[in-house]
Amino acid sequence: RPLVGLGTEAGRADDRDEAFAAWRRFFEGLAEKGPVVLVFDDLHWADDGLLDFVDYLLDWVSDLPILVLCTARQELLERRPNWAGGKLNATTISLGPLSDEDTSRLLAALLGRTLLAADVQAKLLERAGGNPLYAEQFARMLEERDSDAELPMPEGVQGIIAARLDVLPPAEKALIQDAAVVGKVFWLGALAAVGSDDRATAERLLHALERKDFVGRVRRGSVGAESEYLFRHLLVRDVAYGQIPRAARAQKHLAVAEWVEGLAADRAEDRAELLANHYVSALELSSAAGEPDDDLRERARVALESAGDRALGLAAYVDAARLYRKAHGLAQDGSVGAARLSLSIGRALNLAGLPEDRAWLESASAELLRHGEIDAAARAEVALADATWEEGRRDESDAHMDRARELVEGRPLSETTAWVAARASRFLMLRSDLQAAIEAATTAISMAEELGIDELRAHALNNLGGARWGQGDESALELIQEAIEVAEAANSPFEMSRAHVNLAAGVGTSGDLERKYELELAAEAICGRFGVVRQARWIQGNLIFSEYLNGDWASAERRSAAFIAEVEAGSPHYLASQAYTSRGLMRAARGEFEEACVDIEQAVALAHEAKDHQIAHGTYASAAHVFELAGNRKKAEPLVAECVAVLAAEEDIGFAVTDLPTLAWSAVEHGRGEELAKLLGRYERWPWARAARVYCERRPLEAAEICATIGALPIEAYTRLRAAEQLVAQGRGAEANDQVRRALAFYRSVGATAFVRRAETLLPASA
């Protein structure tokens, strides 16, 4: 919608990832009909958003006839070093200077004749240095003179352009300088506003400049019915601008700004950055001349803020933050305007995934509160809660969310109060404060219905379903399914994918791992279709463990390596401990105990910081198992004790019930099997807990059969291995042999060499 000028829908969060995905799908649609060539010229002038899109397009598009051709100067490689070579699906061609022979051929083609005076040609080749633009501008200069005699030979391209401008008639030179103030692209109306010529005269002069190849006319203009032109080369514009006396530039920029401001109000947001650029230039030039103007300063600030809003609407978050920062620099220190801009900066940086967002958001919250801007301060606190929780910093996240709820308590219904209630229900669910989560979610649903914001309703329905599921209400999954349907109708891919993830967790807890995996893949597909990158990362973290459980260890290892690499590169994530845990379990199964313990220790440290039982309890259970396999009972023991203590305190562990069989293995080893079996009664409705209980009661074969119905292949295999060891000890060799062979079938399929060796030692005894 924003890309075609329709603005954003009410209640929708702007999302660059979705915008990127929309453009990608558009180009893919064209390519399905026939080959597509996209040309990006002078890409060194592009902002980071466009460069990011080109990167994204090359990474995501495959098996379609799309050629992306980019031209740029060498300095682009300072911003994107990987474009110099080695980038997947890309070839870089560096163009060196033209040879003297090629420069002569180019010049002959431009002039329509082959010969110049020998001394003139020699000087030209020396000065051109293989630069085709110099040769082109020289040819134009030569055409504009009667003979080769007394022909100037300026140094560099800028010099030759200046020489051409200097011989223009005064009226043409004045007009091209006015055009240079407007920009690379300019309009007839703007020239009439800046200079002294009427429209008819300006149009006649532009025609003369067009014939001399300084400017060109754009067939279809971008500002209403205004005739639009552009400079053939940016250097022509730069040189012409540089010839204007500095004292005159400020007034000309101000005149352009006032012309832009006076255009029709429709689609004014599209001109926001153009307006801001001219007001800022006028202000900077006036200030440099010792003529500060408070009114001009305020106009520049307002224009920059509007331009930032426009960039945010187009999901150009880095550009939005840059514009907001410039506006903040013009705002009065300590003013409410400066505080609001701090919130805008923090929000843009947060959406861009840049770490400096928190300093701005924290400052915004304090300053907005000081000015009585309660709703805005609450929005800052919610943003801080989201950012810190996703990075696995539970205490900070809780503090920010509690603060947001305190701020809006008792305030009238608004979009802010509704979103705070909805977000609060999510965090309360994650804390396992399930009844409070249900109450907050119910309130948020009522608010969303009254405000007519379906995306908010989907968010709250999802949380309500998750909380009621945690209480054992089996109909709660219907609420999450309803959240998916509401999100689809609201066209909210983030909420669609998030609800798929929570529904997957619910059915996985019930013991249907096949359905869980299908839902996670569906969520991954939604993220791919709509470009929901942040949620995609969350799904990647879940898929690692799902593929570990369903036996696709090759994929699980690839995903965990990529996930961990991002974390270790400085991008923390809540699910990092799960990625380390999964990799540690697979490494231990292959006998790589040293590497496995390194992974597991990192997982434990991260889970401890996250302080959510649903991530910590499972991590500790798996860590204890790995330490046991590595022969380090001393490190395993306190982890088992911690898990048992949480269950004894009747604290909810959420979706971590899936790790109860793993905990049972270590609990039995440490003589705490009977104790754990008694504590599992409150979780008896879940097959994972039933498998754990019967294992603790020394019935591993029965536990293995329960695991088989779930589809948890590595858990089933290890439980069968333990059952075989028990059967061998009881002298029941034939029965043991069957369990060994079933365990070996899995272990050999995933290359779990340590367990293969352990199982094979049982074969002679069980035969």
Tab-separated table of C-alpha atoms in Angstrom, residues 88-464:
chain	number	residue	atom	x	y	z
A	88	LEU	CA	26.340	-16.101	-4.442
A	89	ASN	CA	24.587	-15.752	-7.802
A	90	ALA	CA	26.639	-12.672	-8.696
A	91	THR	CA	29.457	-11.697	-11.016
A	92	THR	CA	31.455	-8.472	-10.645
A	93	ILE	CA	33.108	-6.820	-13.633
A	94	SER	CA	35.509	-3.969	-12.934
A	95	LEU	CA	35.902	-1.524	-15.820
A	96	GLY	CA	39.318	0.103	-16.102
A	97	PRO	CA	40.125	3.346	-17.959
A	98	LEU	CA	39.748	3.378	-21.728
A	99	SER	CA	42.895	2.931	-23.757
A	100	ASP	CA	44.080	5.865	-25.897
A	101	GLU	CA	42.890	3.971	-28.966
A	102	ASP	CA	39.410	3.440	-27.535
A	103	THR	CA	39.192	7.060	-26.353
A	104	SER	CA	40.046	8.201	-29.901
A	105	ARG	CA	37.402	5.906	-31.376
A	106	LEU	CA	34.794	7.180	-28.897
A	107	LEU	CA	35.640	10.781	-29.719
A	108	ALA	CA	35.437	10.111	-33.460
A	109	ALA	CA	32.003	8.564	-33.036
A	110	LEU	CA	30.786	11.522	-30.957
A	111	LEU	CA	32.136	14.112	-33.397
A	112	GLY	CA	31.309	12.285	-36.588
A	113	ARG	CA	34.876	12.793	-37.873
A	114	THR	CA	38.089	10.916	-37.350
A	115	LEU	CA	40.746	13.612	-37.196
A	116	LEU	CA	41.709	16.319	-34.708
A	117	ALA	CA	44.840	18.375	-34.796
A	118	ALA	CA	47.661	16.131	-33.579
A	119	ASP	CA	48.604	18.385	-30.657
A	120	VAL	CA	44.954	18.773	-29.617
A	121	GLN	CA	44.414	15.022	-29.743
A	122	ALA	CA	47.578	14.350	-27.724
A	123	LYS	CA	46.548	16.824	-25.006
A	124	LEU	CA	43.020	15.422	-24.967
A	125	LEU	CA	44.221	11.856	-24.449
A	126	GLU	CA	46.545	12.988	-21.675
A	127	ARG	CA	43.848	14.971	-19.853
A	128	ALA	CA	41.080	12.403	-20.376
A	129	GLY	CA	43.100	9.648	-18.695
A	130	GLY	CA	40.758	7.060	-20.147
A	131	ASN	CA	37.641	8.746	-18.684
A	132	PRO	CA	34.829	8.496	-21.272
A	133	LEU	CA	32.854	11.335	-19.657
A	134	TYR	CA	35.770	13.726	-20.246
A	135	ALA	CA	35.851	12.720	-23.904
A	136	GLU	CA	32.104	13.188	-24.193
A	137	GLN	CA	32.153	16.647	-22.593
A	138	PHE	CA	35.123	17.648	-24.753
A	139	ALA	CA	33.178	16.642	-27.864
A	140	ARG	CA	30.210	18.737	-26.739
A	141	MET	CA	32.498	21.710	-26.086
A	142	LEU	CA	34.078	21.313	-29.505
A	143	GLU	CA	30.659	21.263	-31.175
A	144	GLU	CA	29.760	24.516	-29.457
A	145	ARG	CA	32.807	26.345	-30.931
A	146	ASP	CA	33.575	27.521	-34.430
A	147	SER	CA	37.035	25.931	-34.663
A	148	ASP	CA	39.669	23.948	-32.827
A	149	ALA	CA	41.778	27.069	-32.440
A	150	GLU	CA	42.361	28.361	-28.913
A	151	LEU	CA	40.440	25.378	-27.585
A	152	PRO	CA	40.739	25.216	-23.762
A	153	MET	CA	41.903	21.943	-22.269
A	154	PRO	CA	40.736	22.039	-18.611
A	155	GLU	CA	41.999	19.647	-15.950
A	156	GLY	CA	39.481	16.940	-15.080
A	157	VAL	CA	35.841	16.459	-15.969
A	158	GLN	CA	34.644	19.204	-13.609
A	159	GLY	CA	36.934	21.667	-15.312
A	160	ILE	CA	35.689	20.892	-18.789
A	161	ILE	CA	32.047	21.110	-17.621
A	162	ALA	CA	32.761	24.496	-16.030
A	163	ALA	CA	34.325	25.676	-19.285
A	164	ARG	CA	31.176	24.693	-21.167
A	165	LEU	CA	28.940	26.456	-18.657
A	166	ASP	CA	31.037	29.626	-18.816
A	167	VAL	CA	30.357	30.117	-22.538
A	168	LEU	CA	26.586	29.737	-22.195
A	169	PRO	CA	24.424	32.839	-22.763
A	170	PRO	CA	23.745	34.532	-19.374
A	171	ALA	CA	20.062	33.577	-19.337
A	172	GLU	CA	20.809	29.900	-19.986
A	173	LYS	CA	23.569	29.856	-17.371
A	174	ALA	CA	21.311	31.475	-14.764
A	175	LEU	CA	18.544	28.982	-15.493
A	176	ILE	CA	20.784	25.917	-15.245
A	177	GLN	CA	22.106	27.219	-11.920
A	178	ASP	CA	18.534	27.596	-10.640
A	179	ALA	CA	17.845	24.056	-11.816
A	180	ALA	CA	20.925	22.867	-9.905
A	181	VAL	CA	19.406	24.260	-6.698
A	182	VAL	CA	16.242	22.195	-7.218
A	183	GLY	CA	18.228	18.962	-7.695
A	184	LYS	CA	19.124	16.292	-10.203
A	185	VAL	CA	15.424	16.243	-11.140
A	186	PHE	CA	13.643	19.594	-11.464
A	187	TRP	CA	10.381	21.084	-12.658
A	188	LEU	CA	9.386	24.041	-14.780
A	189	GLY	CA	7.229	25.491	-12.018
A	190	ALA	CA	10.109	25.380	-9.550
A	191	LEU	CA	12.371	27.294	-11.953
A	192	ALA	CA	9.698	29.966	-12.399
A	193	ALA	CA	9.443	30.278	-8.595
A	194	VAL	CA	13.217	30.518	-8.048
A	195	GLY	CA	14.282	32.751	-10.952
A	196	SER	CA	12.957	35.779	-12.782
A	197	ASP	CA	11.825	34.014	-15.960
A	198	ASP	CA	8.202	33.230	-16.682
A	199	ARG	CA	7.237	29.663	-17.574
A	200	ALA	CA	7.290	30.226	-21.318
A	201	THR	CA	10.741	31.798	-21.261
A	202	ALA	CA	12.085	29.106	-18.939
A	203	GLU	CA	10.728	26.397	-21.228
A	204	ARG	CA	12.416	27.974	-24.267
A	205	LEU	CA	15.751	28.204	-22.444
A	206	LEU	CA	15.446	24.603	-21.279
A	207	HIS	CA	14.926	23.514	-24.863
A	208	ALA	CA	18.252	25.149	-25.782
A	209	LEU	CA	19.995	23.423	-22.844
A	210	GLU	CA	18.441	20.129	-23.870
A	211	ARG	CA	19.873	20.447	-27.374
A	212	LYS	CA	23.305	21.036	-25.837
A	213	ASP	CA	22.863	17.784	-23.858
A	214	PHE	CA	23.026	19.406	-20.413
A	215	VAL	CA	19.493	18.381	-19.447
A	216	GLY	CA	16.767	16.073	-20.691
A	217	ARG	CA	13.009	16.071	-20.450
A	218	VAL	CA	11.200	13.297	-18.566
A	219	ARG	CA	8.294	11.978	-20.565
A	220	ARG	CA	6.036	11.400	-17.559
A	221	GLY	CA	6.469	13.738	-14.592
A	222	SER	CA	6.149	12.842	-10.918
A	223	VAL	CA	4.579	16.118	-9.672
A	224	GLY	CA	1.087	16.509	-11.051
A	225	ALA	CA	1.018	18.080	-14.513
A	226	GLU	CA	4.390	19.837	-14.039
A	227	SER	CA	6.928	19.464	-16.856
A	228	GLU	CA	9.845	17.520	-15.428
A	229	TYR	CA	13.520	17.574	-16.439
A	230	LEU	CA	16.752	16.018	-15.216
A	231	PHE	CA	20.474	16.641	-15.536
A	232	ARG	CA	22.156	14.294	-17.975
A	233	HIS	CA	25.069	13.937	-15.539
A	234	LEU	CA	25.143	14.628	-11.822
A	235	LEU	CA	28.538	16.296	-12.265
A	236	VAL	CA	26.917	18.961	-14.465
A	237	ARG	CA	24.489	19.694	-11.654
A	238	ASP	CA	27.305	19.777	-9.073
A	239	VAL	CA	29.447	22.161	-11.119
A	240	ALA	CA	26.526	24.471	-11.897
A	241	TYR	CA	25.538	24.553	-8.215
A	242	GLY	CA	29.096	25.313	-7.163
A	243	GLN	CA	29.134	28.426	-9.403
A	244	ILE	CA	26.272	30.074	-7.476
A	245	PRO	CA	27.443	32.648	-4.886
A	246	ARG	CA	26.861	31.149	-1.423
A	247	ALA	CA	24.848	34.173	-0.292
A	248	ALA	CA	22.288	33.544	-3.020
A	249	ARG	CA	21.880	29.815	-2.401
A	250	ALA	CA	19.889	30.136	0.829
A	251	GLN	CA	17.179	32.286	-0.745
A	252	LYS	CA	16.948	30.003	-3.766
A	253	HIS	CA	16.554	26.895	-1.556
A	254	LEU	CA	13.901	28.697	0.471
A	255	ALA	CA	12.039	29.624	-2.713
A	256	VAL	CA	12.090	25.987	-3.880
A	257	ALA	CA	10.843	24.815	-0.475
A	258	GLU	CA	7.948	27.273	-0.562
A	259	TRP	CA	7.083	26.151	-4.101
A	260	VAL	CA	7.046	22.499	-2.985
A	261	GLU	CA	4.928	23.401	0.030
A	262	GLY	CA	2.458	25.215	-2.209
A	263	LEU	CA	1.796	22.199	-4.416
A	264	ALA	CA	-1.516	20.348	-4.188
A	265	ALA	CA	-1.993	18.578	-0.860
A	266	ASP	CA	-2.600	15.168	-2.415
A	267	ARG	CA	0.407	12.861	-1.951
A	268	ALA	CA	2.295	15.619	-0.131
A	269	GLU	CA	4.023	12.867	1.867
A	270	ASP	CA	5.811	11.775	-1.321
A	271	ARG	CA	7.522	15.156	-1.415
A	272	ALA	CA	8.373	15.209	2.293
A	273	GLU	CA	12.090	14.500	1.954
A	274	LEU	CA	12.462	16.918	-0.982
A	275	LEU	CA	10.887	19.661	1.134
A	276	ALA	CA	13.088	18.788	4.107
A	277	ASN	CA	16.267	18.874	2.008
A	278	HIS	CA	15.561	22.413	0.777
A	279	TYR	CA	14.602	23.779	4.186
A	280	VAL	CA	17.695	22.193	5.763
A	281	SER	CA	19.955	23.571	3.002
A	282	ALA	CA	18.443	27.054	3.421
A	283	LEU	CA	18.927	26.851	7.184
A	284	GLU	CA	22.539	25.649	6.970
A	285	LEU	CA	23.483	28.359	4.461
A	286	SER	CA	21.757	31.082	6.490
A	287	SER	CA	23.464	29.944	9.681
A	288	ALA	CA	26.856	29.850	7.939
A	289	ALA	CA	26.262	33.450	6.839
A	290	GLY	CA	25.531	34.480	10.434
A	291	GLU	CA	21.822	34.930	9.806
A	292	PRO	CA	20.101	32.315	12.006
A	293	ASP	CA	16.338	32.168	11.565
A	294	ASP	CA	14.178	30.522	14.251
A	295	ASP	CA	11.181	30.292	11.937
A	296	LEU	CA	13.283	28.580	9.269
A	297	ARG	CA	14.710	26.230	11.912
A	298	GLU	CA	11.224	25.162	12.950
A	299	ARG	CA	10.119	24.694	9.348
A	300	ALA	CA	13.150	22.483	8.720
A	301	ARG	CA	12.430	20.435	11.854
A	302	VAL	CA	8.796	19.837	10.908
A	303	ALA	CA	9.774	18.905	7.351
A	304	LEU	CA	12.427	16.454	8.559
A	305	GLU	CA	9.974	14.800	10.936
A	306	SER	CA	7.417	14.426	8.120
A	307	ALA	CA	10.129	12.952	5.901
A	308	GLY	CA	11.005	10.506	8.680
A	309	ASP	CA	7.354	9.489	8.953
A	310	ARG	CA	7.273	8.896	5.194
A	311	ALA	CA	10.428	6.777	5.305
A	312	LEU	CA	8.994	4.769	8.203
A	313	GLY	CA	5.821	4.208	6.189
A	314	LEU	CA	7.951	2.811	3.376
A	315	ALA	CA	9.778	0.563	5.883
A	316	ALA	CA	13.070	2.401	5.203
A	317	TYR	CA	13.968	2.244	8.873
A	318	VAL	CA	17.593	3.369	8.687
A	319	ASP	CA	16.620	6.380	6.576
A	320	ALA	CA	13.772	7.158	8.956
A	321	ALA	CA	16.150	7.112	11.927
A	322	ARG	CA	18.576	9.398	10.059
A	323	LEU	CA	15.845	11.945	9.273
A	324	TYR	CA	14.419	11.822	12.799
A	325	ARG	CA	17.901	12.365	14.230
A	326	LYS	CA	18.381	15.466	12.073
A	327	ALA	CA	14.991	16.742	13.231
A	328	HIS	CA	15.945	16.003	16.842
A	329	GLY	CA	19.071	18.110	16.391
A	330	LEU	CA	16.869	21.074	15.470
A	331	ALA	CA	14.365	20.591	18.283
A	332	GLN	CA	14.622	22.639	21.445
A	333	ASP	CA	16.499	20.762	24.168
A	334	GLY	CA	14.137	19.261	26.716
A	335	SER	CA	11.023	20.042	24.678
A	336	VAL	CA	8.134	17.639	24.204
A	337	GLY	CA	8.933	17.663	20.485
A	338	ALA	CA	12.438	16.423	21.183
A	339	ALA	CA	11.038	13.673	23.427
A	340	ARG	CA	8.613	12.517	20.728
A	341	LEU	CA	11.444	12.461	18.225
A	342	SER	CA	13.505	10.326	20.609
A	343	LEU	CA	10.655	7.793	20.573
A	344	SER	CA	10.510	7.922	16.765
A	345	ILE	CA	14.280	7.384	16.524
A	346	GLY	CA	14.156	4.473	18.963
A	347	ARG	CA	11.223	2.889	17.148
A	348	ALA	CA	12.946	3.156	13.751
A	349	LEU	CA	16.199	1.717	15.108
A	350	ASN	CA	14.294	-1.066	16.852
A	351	LEU	CA	12.530	-2.025	13.624
A	352	ALA	CA	15.886	-1.944	11.848
A	353	GLY	CA	17.301	-4.296	14.483
A	354	LEU	CA	20.018	-1.851	15.552
A	355	PRO	CA	21.202	-2.067	19.198
A	356	GLU	CA	21.345	1.666	19.892
A	357	ASP	CA	17.536	1.715	19.929
A	358	ARG	CA	17.363	1.132	23.678
A	359	ALA	CA	19.223	4.283	24.673
A	360	TRP	CA	16.798	6.374	22.612
A	361	LEU	CA	13.736	4.516	23.889
A	362	GLU	CA	14.830	4.833	27.509
A	363	SER	CA	15.464	8.543	27.058
A	364	ALA	CA	12.122	8.947	25.291
A	365	SER	CA	10.221	7.201	28.072
A	366	ALA	CA	11.696	9.421	30.776
A	367	GLU	CA	11.265	12.663	28.818
A	368	LEU	CA	7.746	11.888	27.615
A	369	LEU	CA	6.707	11.066	31.142
A	370	ARG	CA	8.126	14.371	32.335
A	371	HIS	CA	5.946	16.158	29.785
A	372	GLY	CA	2.855	14.153	30.714
A	373	GLU	CA	2.845	12.173	27.431
A	374	ILE	CA	1.704	8.979	29.143
A	375	ASP	CA	0.575	6.973	26.112
A	376	ALA	CA	3.768	7.701	24.196
A	377	ALA	CA	5.897	6.753	27.229
A	378	ALA	CA	3.993	3.483	27.505
A	379	ARG	CA	4.692	2.727	23.829
A	380	ALA	CA	8.393	3.255	24.492
A	381	GLU	CA	8.273	0.833	27.433
A	382	VAL	CA	6.478	-1.844	25.361
A	383	ALA	CA	9.123	-1.523	22.639
A	384	LEU	CA	11.834	-1.955	25.272
A	385	ALA	CA	10.058	-5.006	26.719
A	386	ASP	CA	9.852	-6.652	23.300
A	387	ALA	CA	13.490	-5.948	22.437
A	388	THR	CA	14.964	-7.188	25.727
A	389	TRP	CA	12.776	-10.312	25.899
A	390	GLU	CA	13.683	-11.368	22.370
A	391	GLU	CA	17.340	-11.117	23.374
A	392	GLY	CA	16.716	-13.394	26.355
A	393	ARG	CA	16.975	-10.725	29.104
A	394	ARG	CA	13.921	-11.627	31.164
A	395	ASP	CA	14.356	-9.326	34.166
A	396	GLU	CA	14.743	-6.209	32.026
A	397	SER	CA	11.813	-7.197	29.862
A	398	ASP	CA	9.534	-7.773	32.845
A	399	ALA	CA	10.465	-4.411	34.332
A	400	HIS	CA	9.647	-2.547	31.121
A	401	MET	CA	6.339	-4.375	30.603
A	402	ASP	CA	5.281	-3.768	34.211
A	403	ARG	CA	6.116	-0.109	33.764
A	404	ALA	CA	3.990	0.125	30.607
A	405	ARG	CA	1.015	-1.398	32.428
A	406	GLU	CA	1.416	0.997	35.328
A	407	LEU	CA	1.463	3.964	32.960
A	408	VAL	CA	-1.821	3.142	31.197
A	409	GLU	CA	-3.714	1.846	34.210
A	410	GLY	CA	-6.990	3.750	34.538
A	411	ARG	CA	-6.544	5.650	31.285
A	412	PRO	CA	-9.361	5.852	28.703
A	413	LEU	CA	-9.554	3.357	25.848
A	414	SER	CA	-7.066	4.012	23.051
A	415	GLU	CA	-4.982	2.022	20.627
A	416	THR	CA	-2.072	2.351	23.065
A	417	THR	CA	-3.964	1.057	26.103
A	418	ALA	CA	-5.297	-1.841	24.043
A	419	TRP	CA	-1.883	-2.856	22.723
A	420	VAL	CA	-0.387	-2.623	26.218
A	421	ALA	CA	-3.066	-4.997	27.505
A	422	ALA	CA	-2.462	-7.389	24.602
A	423	ARG	CA	1.315	-7.351	25.002
A	424	ALA	CA	0.957	-7.750	28.765
A	425	SER	CA	-1.111	-10.910	28.249
A	426	ARG	CA	1.725	-12.347	26.166
A	427	PHE	CA	4.411	-11.628	28.742
A	428	LEU	CA	2.238	-12.894	31.599
A	429	MET	CA	1.715	-16.139	29.667
A	430	LEU	CA	5.469	-16.450	29.180
A	431	ARG	CA	6.004	-15.901	32.913
A	432	SER	CA	3.520	-18.755	33.521
A	433	ASP	CA	1.222	-16.340	35.364
A	434	LEU	CA	-1.592	-17.939	33.435
A	435	GLN	CA	-4.680	-16.589	35.188
A	436	ALA	CA	-3.403	-13.018	34.955
A	437	ALA	CA	-2.579	-13.634	31.291
A	438	ILE	CA	-6.133	-14.822	30.636
A	439	GLU	CA	-7.606	-11.737	32.287
A	440	ALA	CA	-5.326	-9.366	30.351
A	441	ALA	CA	-6.000	-11.135	27.043
A	442	THR	CA	-9.761	-11.073	27.595
A	443	THR	CA	-9.598	-7.337	28.291
A	444	ALA	CA	-7.463	-6.777	25.183
A	445	ILE	CA	-9.907	-8.707	22.979
A	446	SER	CA	-12.779	-6.535	24.191
A	447	MET	CA	-10.725	-3.387	23.503
A	448	ALA	CA	-9.730	-4.604	20.042
A	449	GLU	CA	-13.334	-5.315	19.119
A	450	GLU	CA	-14.428	-1.852	20.280
A	451	LEU	CA	-11.587	-0.176	18.342
A	452	GLY	CA	-12.012	-2.402	15.298
A	453	ILE	CA	-8.340	-3.497	15.198
A	454	ASP	CA	-8.303	-7.124	14.061
A	455	GLU	CA	-4.512	-7.493	14.208
A	456	LEU	CA	-4.666	-6.645	17.899
A	457	ARG	CA	-7.546	-9.105	18.404
A	458	ALA	CA	-5.527	-11.857	16.712
A	459	HIS	CA	-2.573	-11.136	19.009
A	460	ALA	CA	-4.729	-11.327	22.140
A	461	LEU	CA	-6.626	-14.451	21.001
A	462	ASN	CA	-3.307	-16.185	20.487
A	463	ASN	CA	-2.199	-15.280	24.009
A	464	LEU	CA	-5.536	-16.329	25.500
